[in-house]
Short mmCIF file of C-alpha atoms in Angstrom, two decimals:
data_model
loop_
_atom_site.label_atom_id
_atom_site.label_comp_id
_atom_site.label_asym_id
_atom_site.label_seq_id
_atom_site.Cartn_x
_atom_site.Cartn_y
_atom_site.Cartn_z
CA UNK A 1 6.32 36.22 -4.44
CA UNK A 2 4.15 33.15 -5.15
CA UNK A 3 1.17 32.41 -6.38
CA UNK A 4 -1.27 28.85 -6.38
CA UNK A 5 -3.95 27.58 -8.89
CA UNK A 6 -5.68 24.88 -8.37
CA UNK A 7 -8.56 23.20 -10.39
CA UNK A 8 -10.75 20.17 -10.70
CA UNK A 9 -12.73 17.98 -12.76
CA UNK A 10 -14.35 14.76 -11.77
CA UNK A 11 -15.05 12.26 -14.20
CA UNK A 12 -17.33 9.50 -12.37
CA UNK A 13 -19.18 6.19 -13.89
CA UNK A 14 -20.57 2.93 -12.71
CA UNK A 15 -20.43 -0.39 -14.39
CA UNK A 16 -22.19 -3.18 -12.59
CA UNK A 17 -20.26 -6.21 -12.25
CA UNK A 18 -21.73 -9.87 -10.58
CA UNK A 19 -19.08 -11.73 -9.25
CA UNK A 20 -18.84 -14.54 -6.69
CA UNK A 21 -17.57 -13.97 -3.31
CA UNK A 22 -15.41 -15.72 -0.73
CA UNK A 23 -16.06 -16.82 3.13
CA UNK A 24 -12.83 -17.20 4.50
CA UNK A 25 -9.28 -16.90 3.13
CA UNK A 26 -7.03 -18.17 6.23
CA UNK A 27 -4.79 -21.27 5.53
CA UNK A 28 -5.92 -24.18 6.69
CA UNK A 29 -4.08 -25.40 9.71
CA UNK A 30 -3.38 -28.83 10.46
CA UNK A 31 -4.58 -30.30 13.58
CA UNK A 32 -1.59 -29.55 15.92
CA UNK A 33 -0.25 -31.97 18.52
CA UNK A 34 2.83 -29.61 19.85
CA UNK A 35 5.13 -30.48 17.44
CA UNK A 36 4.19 -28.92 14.28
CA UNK A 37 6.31 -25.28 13.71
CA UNK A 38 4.01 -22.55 14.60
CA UNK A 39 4.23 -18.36 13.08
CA UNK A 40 5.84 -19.73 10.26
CA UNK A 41 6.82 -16.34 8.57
CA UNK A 42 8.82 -14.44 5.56
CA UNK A 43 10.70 -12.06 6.90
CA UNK A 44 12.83 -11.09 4.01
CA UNK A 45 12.62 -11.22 0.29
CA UNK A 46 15.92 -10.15 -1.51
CA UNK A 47 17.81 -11.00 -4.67
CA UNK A 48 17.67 -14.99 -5.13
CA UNK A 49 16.79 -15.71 -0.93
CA UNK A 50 13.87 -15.72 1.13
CA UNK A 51 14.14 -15.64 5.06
CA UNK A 52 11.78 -17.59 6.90
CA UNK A 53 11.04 -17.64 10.72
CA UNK A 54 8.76 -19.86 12.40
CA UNK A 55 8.19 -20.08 16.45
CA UNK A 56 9.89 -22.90 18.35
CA UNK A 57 8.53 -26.38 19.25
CA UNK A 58 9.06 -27.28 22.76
CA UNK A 59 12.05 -30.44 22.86
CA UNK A 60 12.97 -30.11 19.08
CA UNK A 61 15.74 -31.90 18.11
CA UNK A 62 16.00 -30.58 14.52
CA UNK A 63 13.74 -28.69 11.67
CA UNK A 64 13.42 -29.64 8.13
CA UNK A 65 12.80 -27.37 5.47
CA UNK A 66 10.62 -27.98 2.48
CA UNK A 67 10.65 -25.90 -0.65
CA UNK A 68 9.27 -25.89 -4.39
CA UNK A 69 8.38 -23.90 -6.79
CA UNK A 70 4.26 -25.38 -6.78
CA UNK A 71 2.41 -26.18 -3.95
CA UNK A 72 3.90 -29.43 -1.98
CA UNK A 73 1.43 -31.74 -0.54
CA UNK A 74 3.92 -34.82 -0.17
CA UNK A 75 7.10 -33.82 1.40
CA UNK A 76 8.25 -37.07 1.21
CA UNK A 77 8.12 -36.75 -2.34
CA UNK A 78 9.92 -33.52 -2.11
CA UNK A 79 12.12 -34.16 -5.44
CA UNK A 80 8.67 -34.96 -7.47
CA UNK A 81 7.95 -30.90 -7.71
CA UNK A 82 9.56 -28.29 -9.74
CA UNK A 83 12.28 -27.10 -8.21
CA UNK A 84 11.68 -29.23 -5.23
CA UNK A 85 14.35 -29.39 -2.35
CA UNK A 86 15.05 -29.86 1.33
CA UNK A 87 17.43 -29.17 3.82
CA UNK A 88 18.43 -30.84 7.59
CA UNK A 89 18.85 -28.86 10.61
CA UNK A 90 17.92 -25.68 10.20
CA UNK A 91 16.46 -22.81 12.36
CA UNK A 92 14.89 -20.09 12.75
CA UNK A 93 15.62 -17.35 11.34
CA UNK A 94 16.62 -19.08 8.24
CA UNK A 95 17.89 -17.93 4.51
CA UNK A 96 17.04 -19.82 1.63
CA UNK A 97 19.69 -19.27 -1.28
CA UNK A 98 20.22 -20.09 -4.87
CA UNK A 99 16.63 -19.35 -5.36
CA UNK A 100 15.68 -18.14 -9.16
CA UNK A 101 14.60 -14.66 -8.87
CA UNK A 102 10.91 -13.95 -10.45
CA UNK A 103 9.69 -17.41 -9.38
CA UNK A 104 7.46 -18.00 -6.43
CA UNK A 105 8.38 -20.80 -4.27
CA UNK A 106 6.61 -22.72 -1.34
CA UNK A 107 7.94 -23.26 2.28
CA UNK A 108 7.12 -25.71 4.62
CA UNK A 109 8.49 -26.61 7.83
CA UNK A 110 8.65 -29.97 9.96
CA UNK A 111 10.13 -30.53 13.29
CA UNK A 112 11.65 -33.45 14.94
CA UNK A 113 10.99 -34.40 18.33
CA UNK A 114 11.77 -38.31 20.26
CA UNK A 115 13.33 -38.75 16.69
CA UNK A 116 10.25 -38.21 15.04
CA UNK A 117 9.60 -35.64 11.88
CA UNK A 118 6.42 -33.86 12.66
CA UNK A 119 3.66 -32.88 9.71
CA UNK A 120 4.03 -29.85 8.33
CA UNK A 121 2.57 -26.79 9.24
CA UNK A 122 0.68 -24.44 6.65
CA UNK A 123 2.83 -23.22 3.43
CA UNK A 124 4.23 -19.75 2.80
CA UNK A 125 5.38 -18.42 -0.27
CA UNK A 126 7.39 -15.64 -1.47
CA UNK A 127 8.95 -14.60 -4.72
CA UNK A 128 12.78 -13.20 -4.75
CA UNK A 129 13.26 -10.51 -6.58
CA UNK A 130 16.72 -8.78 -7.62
CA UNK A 131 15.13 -5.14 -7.03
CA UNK A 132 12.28 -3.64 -4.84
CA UNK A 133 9.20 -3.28 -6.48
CA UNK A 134 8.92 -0.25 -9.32
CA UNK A 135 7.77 2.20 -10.08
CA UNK A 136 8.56 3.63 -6.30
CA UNK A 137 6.09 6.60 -5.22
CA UNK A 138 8.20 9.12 -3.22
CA UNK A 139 7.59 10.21 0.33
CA UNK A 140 6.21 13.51 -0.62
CA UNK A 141 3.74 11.11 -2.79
CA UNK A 142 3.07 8.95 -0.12
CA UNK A 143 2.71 11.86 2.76
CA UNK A 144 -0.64 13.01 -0.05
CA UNK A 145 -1.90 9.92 0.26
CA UNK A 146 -1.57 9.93 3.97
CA UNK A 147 -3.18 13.19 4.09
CA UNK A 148 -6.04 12.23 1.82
CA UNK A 149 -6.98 9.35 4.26
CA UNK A 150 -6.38 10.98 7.11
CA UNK A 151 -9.73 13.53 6.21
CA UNK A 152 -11.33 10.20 5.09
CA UNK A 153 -11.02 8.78 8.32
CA UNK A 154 -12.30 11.55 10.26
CA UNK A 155 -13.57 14.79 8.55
CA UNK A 156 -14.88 16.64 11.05
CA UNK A 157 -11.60 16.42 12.91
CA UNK A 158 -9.98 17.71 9.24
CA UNK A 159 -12.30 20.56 9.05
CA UNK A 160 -10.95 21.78 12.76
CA UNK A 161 -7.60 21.49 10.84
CA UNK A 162 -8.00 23.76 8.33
CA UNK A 163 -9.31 27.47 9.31
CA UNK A 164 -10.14 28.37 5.72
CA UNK A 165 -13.03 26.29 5.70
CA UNK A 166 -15.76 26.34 8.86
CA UNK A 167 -17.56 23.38 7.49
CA UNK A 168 -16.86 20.27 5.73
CA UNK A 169 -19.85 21.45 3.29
CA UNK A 170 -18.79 25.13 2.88
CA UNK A 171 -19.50 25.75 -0.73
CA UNK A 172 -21.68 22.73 -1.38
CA UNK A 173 -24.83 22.45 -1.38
CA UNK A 174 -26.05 20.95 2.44
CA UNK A 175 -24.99 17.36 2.80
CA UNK A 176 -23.19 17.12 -0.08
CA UNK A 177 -20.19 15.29 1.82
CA UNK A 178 -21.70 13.21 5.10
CA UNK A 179 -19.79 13.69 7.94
CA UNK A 180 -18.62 10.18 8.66
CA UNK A 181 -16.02 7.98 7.85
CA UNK A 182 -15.07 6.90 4.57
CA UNK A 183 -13.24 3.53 3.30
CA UNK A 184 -9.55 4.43 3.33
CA UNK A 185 -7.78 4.30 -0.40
CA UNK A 186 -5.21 1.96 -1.22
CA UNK A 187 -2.73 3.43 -2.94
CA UNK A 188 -2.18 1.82 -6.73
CA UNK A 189 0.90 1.90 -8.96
CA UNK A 190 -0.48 2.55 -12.21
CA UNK A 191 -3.19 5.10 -11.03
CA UNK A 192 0.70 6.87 -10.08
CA UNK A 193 1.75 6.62 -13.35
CA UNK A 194 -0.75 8.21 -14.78
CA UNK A 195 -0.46 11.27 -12.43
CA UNK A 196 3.25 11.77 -12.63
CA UNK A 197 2.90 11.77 -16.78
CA UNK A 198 0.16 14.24 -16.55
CA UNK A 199 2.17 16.37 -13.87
CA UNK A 200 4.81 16.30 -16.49
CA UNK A 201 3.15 17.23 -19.51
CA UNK A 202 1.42 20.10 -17.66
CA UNK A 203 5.26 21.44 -16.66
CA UNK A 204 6.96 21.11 -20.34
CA UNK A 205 3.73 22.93 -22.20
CA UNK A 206 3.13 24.90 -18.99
CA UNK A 207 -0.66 24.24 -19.35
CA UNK A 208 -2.52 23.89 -15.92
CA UNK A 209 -5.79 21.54 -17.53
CA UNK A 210 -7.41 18.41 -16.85
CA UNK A 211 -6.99 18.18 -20.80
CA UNK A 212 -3.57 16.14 -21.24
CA UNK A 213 -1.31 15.24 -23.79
CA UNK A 214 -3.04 14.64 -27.28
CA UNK A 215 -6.47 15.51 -26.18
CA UNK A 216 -6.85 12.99 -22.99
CA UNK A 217 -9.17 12.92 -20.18
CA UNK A 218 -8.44 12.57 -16.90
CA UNK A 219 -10.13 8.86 -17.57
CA UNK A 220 -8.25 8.35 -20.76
CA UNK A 221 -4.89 8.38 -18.90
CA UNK A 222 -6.08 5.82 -16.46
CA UNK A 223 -7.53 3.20 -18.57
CA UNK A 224 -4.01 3.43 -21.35
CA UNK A 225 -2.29 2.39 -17.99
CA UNK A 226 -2.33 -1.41 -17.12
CA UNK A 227 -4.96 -0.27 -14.63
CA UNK A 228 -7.33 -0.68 -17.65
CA UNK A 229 -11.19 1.99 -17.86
CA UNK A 230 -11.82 1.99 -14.15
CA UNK A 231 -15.39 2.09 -12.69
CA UNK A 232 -15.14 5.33 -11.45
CA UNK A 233 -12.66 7.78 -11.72
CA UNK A 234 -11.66 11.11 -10.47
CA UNK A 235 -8.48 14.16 -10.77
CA UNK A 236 -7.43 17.10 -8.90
CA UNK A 237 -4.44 18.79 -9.94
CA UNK A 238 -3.03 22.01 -8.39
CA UNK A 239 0.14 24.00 -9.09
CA UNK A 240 2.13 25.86 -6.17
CA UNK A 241 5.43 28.62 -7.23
CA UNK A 242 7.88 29.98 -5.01
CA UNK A 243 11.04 31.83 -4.90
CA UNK A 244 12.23 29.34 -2.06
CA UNK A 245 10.42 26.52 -2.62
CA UNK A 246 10.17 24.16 0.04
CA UNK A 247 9.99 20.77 -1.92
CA UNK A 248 8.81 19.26 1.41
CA UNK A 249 6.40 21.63 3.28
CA UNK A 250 4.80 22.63 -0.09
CA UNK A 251 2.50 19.18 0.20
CA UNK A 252 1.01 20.43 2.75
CA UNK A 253 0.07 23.59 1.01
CA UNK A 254 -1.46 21.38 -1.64
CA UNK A 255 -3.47 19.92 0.87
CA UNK A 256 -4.85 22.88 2.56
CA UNK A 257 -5.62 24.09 -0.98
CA UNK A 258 -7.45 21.28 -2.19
CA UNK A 259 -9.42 21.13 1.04
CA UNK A 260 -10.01 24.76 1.00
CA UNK A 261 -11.91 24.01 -2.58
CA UNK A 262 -15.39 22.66 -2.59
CA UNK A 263 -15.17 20.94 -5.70
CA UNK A 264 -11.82 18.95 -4.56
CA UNK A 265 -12.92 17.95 -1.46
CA UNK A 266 -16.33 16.20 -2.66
CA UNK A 267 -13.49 14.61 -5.08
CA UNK A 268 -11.47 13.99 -2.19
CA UNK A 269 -14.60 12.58 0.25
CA UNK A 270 -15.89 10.25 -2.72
CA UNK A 271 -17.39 7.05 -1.63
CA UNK A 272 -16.91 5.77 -5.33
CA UNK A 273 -13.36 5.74 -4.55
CA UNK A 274 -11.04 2.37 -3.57
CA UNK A 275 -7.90 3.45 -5.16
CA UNK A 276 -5.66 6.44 -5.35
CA UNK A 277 -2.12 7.25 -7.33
CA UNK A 278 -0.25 10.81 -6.36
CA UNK A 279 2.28 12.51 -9.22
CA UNK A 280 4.17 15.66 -8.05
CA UNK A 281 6.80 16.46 -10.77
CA UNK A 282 9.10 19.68 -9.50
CA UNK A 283 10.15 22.36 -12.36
CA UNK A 284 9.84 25.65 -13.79
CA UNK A 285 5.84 26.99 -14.50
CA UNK A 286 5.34 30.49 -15.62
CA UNK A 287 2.39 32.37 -13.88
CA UNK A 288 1.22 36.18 -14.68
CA UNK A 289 3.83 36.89 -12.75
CA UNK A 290 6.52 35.13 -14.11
CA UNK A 291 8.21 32.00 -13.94
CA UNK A 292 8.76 30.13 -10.62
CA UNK A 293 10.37 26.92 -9.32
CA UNK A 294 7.14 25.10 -9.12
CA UNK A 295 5.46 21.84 -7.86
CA UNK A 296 2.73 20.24 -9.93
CA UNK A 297 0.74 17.77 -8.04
CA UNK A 298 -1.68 15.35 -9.46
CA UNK A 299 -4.27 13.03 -7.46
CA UNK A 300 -5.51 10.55 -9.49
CA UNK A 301 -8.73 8.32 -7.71
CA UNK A 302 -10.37 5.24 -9.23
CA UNK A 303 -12.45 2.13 -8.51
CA UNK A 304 -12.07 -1.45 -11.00
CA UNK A 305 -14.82 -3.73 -10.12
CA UNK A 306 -15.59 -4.56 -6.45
CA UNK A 307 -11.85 -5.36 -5.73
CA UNK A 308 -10.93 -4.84 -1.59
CA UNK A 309 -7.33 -4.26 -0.20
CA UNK A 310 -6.02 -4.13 3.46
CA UNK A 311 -3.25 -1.36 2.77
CA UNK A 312 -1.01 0.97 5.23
CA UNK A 313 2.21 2.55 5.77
CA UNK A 314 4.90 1.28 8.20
CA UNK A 315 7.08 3.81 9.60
CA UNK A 316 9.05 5.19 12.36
CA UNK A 317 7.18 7.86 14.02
CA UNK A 318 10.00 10.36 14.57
CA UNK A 319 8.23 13.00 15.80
CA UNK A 320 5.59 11.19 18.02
CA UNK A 321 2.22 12.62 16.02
CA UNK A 322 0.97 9.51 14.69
CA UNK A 323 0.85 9.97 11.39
CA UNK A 324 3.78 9.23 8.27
CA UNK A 325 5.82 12.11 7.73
CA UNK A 326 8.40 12.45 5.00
CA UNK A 327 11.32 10.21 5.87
CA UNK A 328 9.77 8.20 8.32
CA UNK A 329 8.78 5.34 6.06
CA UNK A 330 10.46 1.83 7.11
CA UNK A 331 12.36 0.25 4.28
CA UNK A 332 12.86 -3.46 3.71
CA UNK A 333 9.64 -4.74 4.85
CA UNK A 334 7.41 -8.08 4.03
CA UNK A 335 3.82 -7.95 4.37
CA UNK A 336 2.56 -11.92 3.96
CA UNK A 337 -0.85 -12.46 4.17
CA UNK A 338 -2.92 -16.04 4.32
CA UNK A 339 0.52 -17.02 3.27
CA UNK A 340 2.23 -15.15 0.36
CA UNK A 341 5.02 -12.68 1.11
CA UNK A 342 4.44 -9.18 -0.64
CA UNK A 343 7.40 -6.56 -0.77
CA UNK A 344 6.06 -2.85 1.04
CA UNK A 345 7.44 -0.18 -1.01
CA UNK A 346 10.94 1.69 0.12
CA UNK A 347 9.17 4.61 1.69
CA UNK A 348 6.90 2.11 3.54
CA UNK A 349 3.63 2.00 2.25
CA UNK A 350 1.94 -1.06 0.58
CA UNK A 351 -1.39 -2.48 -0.77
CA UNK A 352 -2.40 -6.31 -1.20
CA UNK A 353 -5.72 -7.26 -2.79
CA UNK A 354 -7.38 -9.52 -0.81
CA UNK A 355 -11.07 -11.34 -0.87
CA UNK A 356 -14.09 -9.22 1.01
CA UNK A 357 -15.68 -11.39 3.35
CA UNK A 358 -13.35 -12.77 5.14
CA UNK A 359 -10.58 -12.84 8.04
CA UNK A 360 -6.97 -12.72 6.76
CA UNK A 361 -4.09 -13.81 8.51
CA UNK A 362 -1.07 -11.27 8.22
CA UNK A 363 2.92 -10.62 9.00
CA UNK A 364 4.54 -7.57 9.31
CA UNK A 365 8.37 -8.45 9.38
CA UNK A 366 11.50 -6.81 8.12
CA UNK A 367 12.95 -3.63 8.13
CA UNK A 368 13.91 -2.09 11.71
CA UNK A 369 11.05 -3.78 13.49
CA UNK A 370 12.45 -5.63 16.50
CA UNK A 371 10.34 -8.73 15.62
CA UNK A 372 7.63 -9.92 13.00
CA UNK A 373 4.16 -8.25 13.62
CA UNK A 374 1.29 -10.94 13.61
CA UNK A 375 -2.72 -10.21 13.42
CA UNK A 376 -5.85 -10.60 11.46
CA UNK A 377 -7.89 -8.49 9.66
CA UNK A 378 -11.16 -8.82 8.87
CA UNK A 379 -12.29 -7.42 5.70
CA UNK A 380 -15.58 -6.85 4.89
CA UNK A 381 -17.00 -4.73 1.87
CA UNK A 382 -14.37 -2.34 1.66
CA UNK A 383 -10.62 -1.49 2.52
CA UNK A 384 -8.82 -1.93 5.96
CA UNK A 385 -6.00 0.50 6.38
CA UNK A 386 -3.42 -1.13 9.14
CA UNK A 387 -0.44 0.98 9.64
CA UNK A 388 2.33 -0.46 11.46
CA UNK A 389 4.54 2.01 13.97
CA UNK A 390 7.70 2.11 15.54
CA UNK A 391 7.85 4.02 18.20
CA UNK A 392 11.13 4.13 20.01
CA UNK A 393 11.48 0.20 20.92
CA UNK A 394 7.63 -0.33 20.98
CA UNK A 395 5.17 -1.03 17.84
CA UNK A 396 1.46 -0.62 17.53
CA UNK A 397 -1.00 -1.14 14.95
CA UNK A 398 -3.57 1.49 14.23
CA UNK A 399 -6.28 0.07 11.98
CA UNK A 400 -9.83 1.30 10.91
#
């Protein structure tokens, strides 16, 4: 026996907000003669160490290594800045120790070659840390999120997908969702917190509304997060109960159930939309029928200002069909972009605000990846997703 609700309401506004923009965010790069380190990378951020990595200098005799915990523009005043040591004859990889966790420190690297220290190349900077980043989302969370921009990036290929619905406007009005692309959504911590607290509320009272705990909108719940009133703003909840529930295969049931709905996929095609938060809380819910072992999923989407974000999963593509499945997600891994390291979350996914307009220079290292991932993304007005994928021994980036 089982039975599925789902329901929807969309709570949408638009503040207009000037603000200045940026050209360019890459580091700038010393003039380099051949001897300056190159690639120079974090490739792990743990409890009181960073790892660094940088590419080797043809005929180096040694490396220095520069550190602080404020920008160093004089290394050979090293001792001047907080914090502010070096070490002889080191390489690459190398661990930093003794580092204060919750402070963010700055890296440089020299070379020596003929017995002469080279300039340094441009700074990185990372931040130990004694614990990965919390709250965690879940893989189930992150495999809705996946879902969610997997339509976004190609609806017409969802629609083929999903049998219950023979048009990506069945239901609506015509052209009510345009059949192109949309900007993928970064996922958000707080927008997550939100959900999951609404998921539970609606379990313990057994209530299946958009109206939460002590009155609240949908909006309400966002904006008493540190997320703060978004822009825009948008929910979809839906309920599924089973004798045997599958705690796994039910997200995709959520899925095809929000898809199926008119009302939830506009919510789920929404242009207004940069950010996104999942909660799925697992418990009893009594239906007509009775009670069931039930999931209780909430989606919870939002924009705050013009803010962009290049944002992915990386993962270990088990079963070879390109997408994150639950489990797959790489653990460990440091996303650094322009510079600063960023911890992904332990099922792999990750989101880093960065400036529109501009070309950003980024490191994928860590985890199980045979060696540190480098690119650039260009980010316009709106997000980049860039999923990294391990693939037996090989990895690819899929971006759009």
């Amino acid at each position: 026996m089982r039975r599925s609700h789902v329901m929807l309401v969309s709570v949408c506004f638009t503040v207009v907000i000037a603000c200045g923009g940026s050209t360019s965010q890459q580091p700038d790069q010393p003039v380099n003669d051949g001897t300056i380190p190159r690639q120079v990378a974090v490739t792990e951020v743990t409890n009181q160490s960073v790892t660094l990595r940088w590419d080797a200098v043809e005929d180096a005799e040694a490396y220095y290594l520069y550190y602080a915990s404020e920008p160093i523009s004089d290394i050979e005043n090293i001792h001047a800045y907080q914090n502010g040591d070096w070490l002889a004859d080191v390489n690459s990889p190398y661990t930093v120790t003794g580092l204060t966790n919750n402070i963010t420190y700055y890296f440089l690297i020299t070379a020596v070659v003929d017995g002469e220290e080279s300039s340094p190349g441009y700074s990185v900077n990372a931040t130990p840390v004694d614990a990965p980043p919390t709250p965690q989302p879940s893989a189930e969370e992150v495999r809705v999120i996946e879902l969610i921009n997997r339509a976004r990036r190609d609806p017409v290929a969802e629609v083929d997908r999903h049998p219950q619905v023979n048009d990506l406007n069945n239901g609506l009005e015509p052209d009510t969702i345009v059949a192109t692309q949309k900007e993928p959504l970064a996922f958000n911590p707080h927008l997550m917190v939100a959900a999951r607290e609404h998921s539970e509320w609606m379990l313990e009272t057994n209530t299946f509304s958009h109206t939460g705990a002590n009155g609240s909108s949908p909006q309400q719940r966002i904006a008493q997060t540190e997320y703060g009133t978004p822009d825009a703003s948008g929910e979809n909840i839906t309920v599924t109960g089973r004798t045997n529930l599958d705690t796994i295969q039910v997200i995709e049931t959520h899925h095809a159930h929000l898809f199926a709905s008119p009302s939830h996929r506009t919510t789920m095609f929404a242009e207004a939309f940069k950010e996104v938060g999942i909660g799925r809380e697992l418990g009893d819910y009594t239906f007509e029928e009775g009670t069931l072992t039930s999931s209780m999923l909430t989606q919870k989407y939002a924009r705050q200002r013009d803010r962009h974000f290049i944002t992915g999963v990386i993962f270990t593509d088990d079963n070879g069909n390109d997408i994150y499945d639950v489990g797959e997600g790489m653990e460990n891994v440091v996303i650094t972009v322009n510079g600063t390291a960023h911890r992904a979350y332990q099922s792999g996914i990750y989101a880093v605000q960065v400036p529109g307009n501009a070309i950003h220079q980024v490191t994928i290292s860590g985890g199980t990846l045979p060696e540190p991932v480098d690119t650039e993304v260009e980010v316009m007005n709106r997000n980049v997703k860039l999923d990294v994928i391990l693939d037996g021994n090989d990895v690819r980036l899929d971006s759009w």
